[in-house]
């Protein structure tokens, strides 16, 4: 491609609204443009990278035995009503009516559609197992689309769905996909980690997420310093030191205007771990839909809301307002679990706690001497606390918990029969009986990966693409306007094109400095500099974006490039 004809509008300065480096560079280097919130154009440069990532994903999915198909983006509400997600999915599901007032949605994921397809075609166990996948645009009306391609509303996903006659076969495919994901992210040159994950709105019994490790990641990962335990904090478990206090009678103490954990602890001269933090939530979905519940953790712990929602089998939990607090006998800033007229969930670690301090459910008051077993009737004990840095590892006795930030680039789920049952994916088993298929699903954020790679591979001058993903492998940078330089460049360009080298020839009438800056910004791996001086001396400079430089004879340029490309494979 000749740069003078190429549509790659670069920007000199960082765009004001871009916070993370990948978003800044993708805009500056002319890879993407914003259309509206969370919706982007892929310009030719951006698309070339997207296609390369898709290519690696396709190769590895084929190697794993999966078959590609393409499902529609528009999905009828009937299927979502069958699975129960039409009501459950919430506002991320973009619903609309067509001219016949028929309700549909834009697919945020495709369990319903694929189950519908397979239910109509599946007859016998002999057709199982099978794994079908697609690479396609999804739409999720995210509350906070941000960071460019990292969290869009419209984004490209690879989603695979596997169907099985039994659990054992599902487990085999789960392991197969797990290994495939490791191969894909390794081939993409990423530093990543697989972690145990919550199953979220997709559901199911077992799940792992794959995270690219990066400071800008939205997820927090907890991992053990000693063993290979790693989990998203939404799901992670650990052990904490359990403080011990003297048992005492329950009595009220005055705490005028003192309500936060820190303030109460310093006012009463106690450690925050002697306090019980009581949080009150409004529940959406599940058995407790519309109800208010209270949840307790140690004062020095944080409550993990995803765990709370999971414990209640709810879609969502949201902190209750003052009126809801009053209705259950609490009061803002001074809530304690004793005597509340609602369901109370208490973190497991507090089961035997005595001599604790909690809100007094009266203004400016607390209680001390609280004993969970004596004073809280009907407490349900569940895991609610968020894993903290330096906690003990619950899986080995030797390690402690460390934290890392991650960008979720993939997730695998063993779904079981959550969708195959309501959507009636049935088959005849070996004994001639009707049976329900068992299912797994496996997603990769293809467009998010474009951003994730940049987050890990950049410097002050721009992107640094690995050869396997670069939009072009080589940039020919012609210096000056001399006919000799232009002719030599053109000849080199033609030869490279003929040999299948992906090359962008910067033939623009720009100063060399501008050309170098753009090639660096775009992160093209190999830069071949053609100018009169180099041609006269027959010493052509080949620079690699990662730093090294060498001079070679003009006649040796292409062989040198082949050498560099081969080294990368
Ligand atoms: P997140 O927790 O980041 O919202 P998710 O767990 O809801 O993601 P999945 O349903 O697991 O997402 O979708 C599979 C993959 O699609 C994710 O691992 C992620 O890489 C990608 N993905 C999900 N939502 C977005 C989005 N809004 N923009 C870009 N990629 C996304
Ligand atoms: Mg996920």
Coordinates of C-alpha atoms in Angstrom, one line a residue, residues 54-409:
X54 CA -9.4 -13.2 14.1
X55 CA -7.0 -15.3 11.9
X56 CA -5.1 -16.6 14.9
X57 CA -8.4 -17.3 16.7
X58 CA -9.8 -19.2 13.6
X59 CA -6.7 -21.3 13.2
X60 CA -6.7 -22.4 16.8
X61 CA -10.4 -23.0 16.9
X62 CA -10.1 -25.2 13.8
X63 CA -7.2 -27.0 15.4
X64 CA -9.4 -27.7 18.4
X65 CA -12.1 -29.2 16.2
X66 CA -14.7 -26.4 16.3
X67 CA -16.7 -25.4 13.2
X68 CA -17.4 -21.8 12.2
X69 CA -20.9 -20.6 11.4
X70 CA -22.6 -17.2 11.5
X71 CA -25.7 -16.4 13.5
X72 CA -27.9 -13.3 13.2
X73 CA -27.4 -10.2 15.3
X74 CA -31.2 -9.7 15.5
X75 CA -32.9 -12.2 17.8
X76 CA -36.6 -12.7 18.4
X77 CA -37.8 -12.1 22.0
X78 CA -39.5 -15.5 22.1
X79 CA -36.2 -17.3 22.5
X80 CA -35.2 -15.0 25.3
X81 CA -38.5 -15.5 27.0
X82 CA -38.0 -19.3 26.8
X83 CA -34.6 -19.0 28.6
X84 CA -36.0 -16.5 31.1
X85 CA -33.4 -13.9 30.1
X86 CA -35.9 -11.5 28.4
X87 CA -36.8 -10.2 31.9
X88 CA -33.5 -11.1 33.6
X89 CA -30.9 -9.6 31.4
X90 CA -31.6 -6.0 32.3
X91 CA -30.8 -2.8 30.4
X92 CA -27.7 -4.1 28.6
X93 CA -30.1 -5.9 26.3
X94 CA -31.2 -3.5 23.5
X95 CA -34.8 -4.4 22.8
X96 CA -36.8 -3.0 20.0
X97 CA -40.0 -3.5 17.9
X98 CA -40.1 -3.9 14.1
X99 CA -42.9 -2.6 11.9
X100 CA -45.1 -5.5 12.8
X101 CA -44.7 -4.6 16.5
X102 CA -42.7 -7.8 16.9
X103 CA -40.2 -7.6 19.8
X104 CA -36.6 -8.4 19.1
X105 CA -33.2 -7.6 20.6
X106 CA -29.6 -7.1 19.4
X107 CA -27.6 -10.1 20.4
X108 CA -25.3 -9.5 23.4
X109 CA -24.5 -13.3 23.3
X110 CA -26.0 -16.2 21.5
X111 CA -26.9 -19.1 23.8
X112 CA -30.6 -18.8 22.9
X113 CA -30.2 -18.7 19.1
X114 CA -27.7 -21.5 19.0
X115 CA -29.8 -23.7 21.2
X116 CA -32.8 -23.0 19.0
X117 CA -30.8 -24.0 15.9
X118 CA -29.3 -27.2 17.5
X119 CA -32.7 -28.2 19.0
X120 CA -34.2 -28.4 15.5
X121 CA -31.4 -30.4 14.0
X122 CA -30.1 -32.6 16.7
X123 CA -31.4 -36.2 16.6
X124 CA -29.0 -38.7 18.1
X125 CA -26.1 -39.0 20.5
X126 CA -24.0 -39.9 17.4
X127 CA -24.0 -36.2 16.4
X128 CA -22.4 -35.3 19.7
X129 CA -20.2 -33.7 20.8
X130 CA -20.0 -30.7 18.6
X131 CA -18.6 -27.2 19.0
X132 CA -19.9 -24.4 16.8
X133 CA -18.5 -20.9 16.9
X134 CA -18.7 -17.5 15.2
X135 CA -16.8 -14.2 15.1
X136 CA -19.4 -11.5 15.0
X137 CA -20.5 -8.1 16.4
X138 CA -22.3 -8.1 19.7
X139 CA -24.3 -5.2 21.2
X140 CA -24.5 -4.6 24.9
X141 CA -25.9 -1.3 26.1
X142 CA -23.2 -0.9 28.7
X143 CA -23.8 1.7 31.5
X144 CA -20.3 3.1 31.2
X145 CA -18.8 2.4 27.8
X146 CA -15.2 3.7 28.0
X147 CA -11.5 3.2 27.2
X148 CA -12.3 2.9 23.4
X149 CA -12.3 -0.7 22.2
X150 CA -11.9 -1.9 25.8
X151 CA -15.5 -1.5 26.8
X152 CA -17.6 -0.7 23.8
X153 CA -21.4 -1.1 23.3
X154 CA -20.8 -2.7 19.9
X155 CA -17.8 -5.0 19.8
X156 CA -16.5 -8.0 18.1
X157 CA -16.6 -11.4 19.9
X158 CA -15.6 -14.9 19.1
X159 CA -18.3 -17.0 20.8
X160 CA -18.3 -20.8 20.7
X161 CA -21.0 -23.2 22.0
X162 CA -20.5 -26.9 22.6
X163 CA -23.1 -29.6 23.0
X164 CA -22.6 -33.0 24.7
X165 CA -24.3 -36.2 25.6
X166 CA -23.0 -36.1 29.2
X167 CA -21.0 -34.1 31.8
X168 CA -17.8 -36.0 31.1
X169 CA -17.8 -35.0 27.5
X170 CA -18.5 -31.4 28.5
X171 CA -15.5 -31.5 30.9
X172 CA -13.3 -32.8 28.1
X173 CA -14.3 -29.9 25.8
X174 CA -14.0 -27.4 28.6
X175 CA -10.4 -28.5 29.1
X176 CA -9.8 -28.5 25.3
X177 CA -11.1 -24.9 25.0
X178 CA -9.0 -23.9 28.1
X179 CA -5.9 -25.2 26.4
X180 CA -6.9 -23.6 23.1
X181 CA -7.3 -20.2 24.8
X182 CA -3.8 -20.6 26.3
X183 CA -2.5 -21.2 22.9
X184 CA -4.3 -18.3 21.4
X185 CA -3.2 -15.7 24.0
X186 CA 0.4 -17.1 23.9
X187 CA 0.5 -16.7 20.1
X188 CA -0.8 -13.1 20.5
X189 CA 2.3 -12.5 22.6
X190 CA 0.4 -11.6 25.7
X191 CA 1.3 -11.8 29.4
X192 CA -2.0 -13.3 30.7
X193 CA -3.4 -15.4 33.5
X194 CA -6.4 -17.8 33.7
X195 CA -8.4 -17.2 36.9
X196 CA -11.5 -18.8 38.5
X197 CA -14.5 -16.7 37.7
X198 CA -18.1 -15.9 38.7
X199 CA -20.5 -17.1 36.1
X200 CA -22.3 -13.8 35.9
X201 CA -25.5 -13.3 33.8
X202 CA -24.5 -16.3 31.5
X203 CA -24.8 -18.7 34.4
X204 CA -23.5 -22.3 34.8
X205 CA -21.4 -24.3 37.2
X206 CA -17.8 -23.7 36.4
X207 CA -16.0 -20.8 34.7
X208 CA -12.6 -19.4 34.1
X209 CA -11.6 -15.9 32.8
X210 CA -8.5 -15.1 30.9
X211 CA -6.9 -11.8 31.9
X212 CA -4.2 -9.8 30.2
X213 CA -2.2 -8.3 33.0
X214 CA -2.2 -4.5 32.7
X215 CA -2.4 -1.6 35.1
X216 CA -5.3 -0.2 33.2
X217 CA -7.3 -3.4 33.6
X218 CA -10.8 -2.9 35.1
X219 CA -10.7 -6.3 37.0
X220 CA -8.9 -7.1 40.1
X221 CA -7.3 -10.6 40.3
X222 CA -6.2 -12.3 43.5
X223 CA -3.5 -14.9 43.3
X224 CA -1.4 -17.0 45.7
X225 CA 2.2 -16.2 46.1
X226 CA 2.9 -19.9 46.5
X227 CA 0.5 -22.2 44.7
X228 CA -1.3 -21.7 41.3
X229 CA -4.5 -20.4 42.8
X230 CA -5.9 -17.3 41.0
X231 CA -9.4 -15.9 40.9
X232 CA -11.3 -12.8 40.1
X233 CA -12.0 -10.9 43.4
X234 CA -15.6 -11.2 42.5
X235 CA -15.3 -14.9 43.3
X236 CA -11.9 -15.4 45.1
X237 CA -11.6 -16.9 48.6
X238 CA -8.9 -16.6 51.2
X239 CA -8.4 -17.0 54.9
X240 CA -8.2 -14.0 57.3
X241 CA -6.9 -13.8 60.9
X242 CA -9.9 -14.1 63.1
X243 CA -9.6 -11.6 66.0
X244 CA -10.7 -12.7 69.4
X245 CA -12.6 -10.5 71.9
X246 CA -14.0 -11.1 75.3
X247 CA -17.7 -12.2 75.4
X248 CA -19.8 -9.5 77.1
X249 CA -23.4 -8.4 77.5
X250 CA -25.0 -6.4 74.8
X251 CA -25.3 -2.7 75.7
X252 CA -25.8 0.6 73.9
X253 CA -23.0 3.2 73.7
X254 CA -23.3 6.8 72.6
X255 CA -21.4 7.7 69.5
X256 CA -22.5 11.2 68.6
X257 CA -21.9 12.0 64.9
X258 CA -19.5 9.1 64.6
X259 CA -20.5 6.6 62.0
X260 CA -17.8 5.5 59.6
X261 CA -15.7 2.4 60.6
X262 CA -12.5 4.4 61.0
X263 CA -14.2 7.1 63.0
X264 CA -16.0 4.7 65.4
X265 CA -12.8 2.7 65.8
X266 CA -10.8 5.7 66.8
X267 CA -13.6 7.2 68.9
X268 CA -13.9 4.0 70.9
X269 CA -10.1 3.3 70.7
X270 CA -10.7 -0.2 69.2
X271 CA -9.4 -2.0 66.2
X272 CA -11.6 -1.8 63.1
X273 CA -11.8 -5.6 63.2
X274 CA -13.9 -5.4 66.4
X275 CA -16.6 -3.6 64.4
X276 CA -19.3 -5.3 62.3
X277 CA -20.0 -3.5 59.0
X278 CA -23.7 -3.8 58.1
X279 CA -24.8 -2.9 54.6
X280 CA -28.4 -2.9 53.5
X281 CA -29.3 -3.7 49.9
X282 CA -32.3 -3.7 47.7
X283 CA -32.5 -6.9 45.7
X284 CA -33.6 -7.3 42.0
X285 CA -34.5 -10.7 40.7
X286 CA -34.7 -14.1 42.3
X287 CA -36.6 -15.2 45.4
X288 CA -35.9 -11.9 47.2
X289 CA -36.9 -9.7 44.3
X290 CA -37.9 -6.2 45.6
X291 CA -36.9 -7.0 49.2
X292 CA -34.4 -5.4 51.5
X293 CA -31.6 -7.5 52.9
X294 CA -28.8 -6.8 55.3
X295 CA -25.2 -8.2 55.0
X296 CA -22.4 -8.2 57.5
X297 CA -18.6 -8.4 57.3
X298 CA -15.8 -7.5 59.7
X299 CA -15.1 -3.7 59.9
X300 CA -11.7 -4.1 58.2
X301 CA -13.2 -6.2 55.3
X302 CA -15.1 -5.1 52.2
X303 CA -18.3 -6.7 51.1
X304 CA -18.2 -8.2 47.6
X305 CA -21.5 -7.4 46.0
X306 CA -21.3 -10.0 43.3
X307 CA -21.0 -12.7 46.0
X308 CA -24.0 -11.2 47.8
X309 CA -26.0 -11.3 44.6
X310 CA -25.0 -14.9 43.9
X311 CA -25.9 -15.9 47.5
X312 CA -29.4 -14.5 47.0
X313 CA -29.6 -15.9 43.4
X314 CA -30.4 -12.3 42.5
X315 CA -29.7 -10.4 39.2
X316 CA -28.5 -7.4 41.1
X317 CA -28.1 -5.7 44.5
X318 CA -28.1 -2.0 45.1
X319 CA -27.5 -0.1 48.3
X320 CA -30.9 0.7 49.9
X321 CA -32.1 4.3 50.4
X322 CA -32.8 5.9 53.7
X323 CA -36.5 5.0 53.6
X324 CA -35.8 1.3 53.0
X325 CA -33.4 1.4 55.9
X326 CA -36.0 2.9 58.3
X327 CA -38.6 0.4 57.1
X328 CA -36.5 -2.5 58.4
X329 CA -35.6 -0.7 61.7
X330 CA -32.3 0.7 60.7
X331 CA -31.0 4.3 60.4
X332 CA -28.4 5.7 58.1
X333 CA -24.9 5.6 59.5
X334 CA -25.8 3.5 62.6
X335 CA -27.1 0.2 61.3
X336 CA -26.4 -3.0 63.2
X337 CA -27.7 -6.5 62.4
X338 CA -29.5 -7.0 65.7
X339 CA -33.3 -6.7 65.6
X340 CA -33.5 -5.8 61.9
X341 CA -36.8 -7.0 60.3
X342 CA -35.3 -8.4 57.1
X343 CA -33.2 -11.3 55.8
X344 CA -29.6 -11.1 57.3
X345 CA -26.6 -12.6 55.6
X346 CA -23.4 -12.8 57.6
X347 CA -19.9 -13.6 56.3
X348 CA -18.7 -17.1 57.3
X349 CA -15.7 -15.6 59.1
X350 CA -18.0 -13.9 61.6
X351 CA -19.9 -17.1 62.7
X352 CA -18.4 -17.4 66.1
X353 CA -17.7 -13.7 66.7
X354 CA -18.4 -12.3 70.2
X355 CA -17.7 -9.0 72.0
X356 CA -18.3 -7.1 68.7
X357 CA -19.3 -3.5 68.1
X358 CA -22.1 -2.7 65.7
X359 CA -24.5 0.2 64.8
X360 CA -27.2 0.7 67.4
X361 CA -30.1 1.2 65.0
X362 CA -30.7 4.5 66.7
X363 CA -29.2 7.9 65.8
X364 CA -25.7 8.5 67.3
X365 CA -25.6 5.1 68.9
X366 CA -23.7 1.8 68.7
X367 CA -23.9 -1.4 70.6
X368 CA -21.0 -3.3 72.1
X369 CA -20.7 -6.9 73.4
X370 CA -22.5 -8.2 70.3
X371 CA -22.4 -12.0 69.9
X372 CA -23.5 -13.2 66.5
X373 CA -24.9 -16.6 67.6
X374 CA -26.6 -15.1 70.7
X375 CA -27.9 -11.8 69.2
X376 CA -28.7 -12.4 65.6
X377 CA -31.5 -14.8 65.0
X378 CA -31.9 -16.4 61.6
X379 CA -28.5 -15.3 60.3
X380 CA -27.5 -17.1 57.1
X381 CA -23.8 -17.7 56.9
X382 CA -22.3 -17.3 53.4
X383 CA -19.0 -16.1 51.8
X384 CA -19.3 -12.3 51.3
X385 CA -16.0 -10.8 52.1
X386 CA -13.7 -9.6 49.3
X387 CA -10.2 -11.3 49.2
X388 CA -7.7 -8.8 50.7
X389 CA -4.0 -8.3 49.9
X390 CA -1.9 -10.5 52.2
X391 CA -4.8 -12.7 53.3
X392 CA -3.8 -16.4 53.7
X393 CA -4.3 -18.6 50.7
X394 CA -7.3 -21.0 51.2
X395 CA -5.8 -23.6 48.9
X396 CA -2.4 -24.0 50.3
X397 CA -1.2 -23.2 53.8
X398 CA 2.0 -21.5 52.7
X399 CA 1.1 -18.7 50.4
X400 CA -0.5 -15.3 50.8
X401 CA -2.8 -13.3 48.5
X402 CA -1.3 -10.9 46.0
X403 CA -3.2 -8.6 43.7
X404 CA -2.9 -7.8 40.0
X405 CA -5.0 -5.8 37.6
X406 CA -6.4 -7.6 34.5
X407 CA -8.2 -7.0 31.3
X408 CA -10.7 -9.8 30.7
X409 CA -10.1 -11.0 27.2

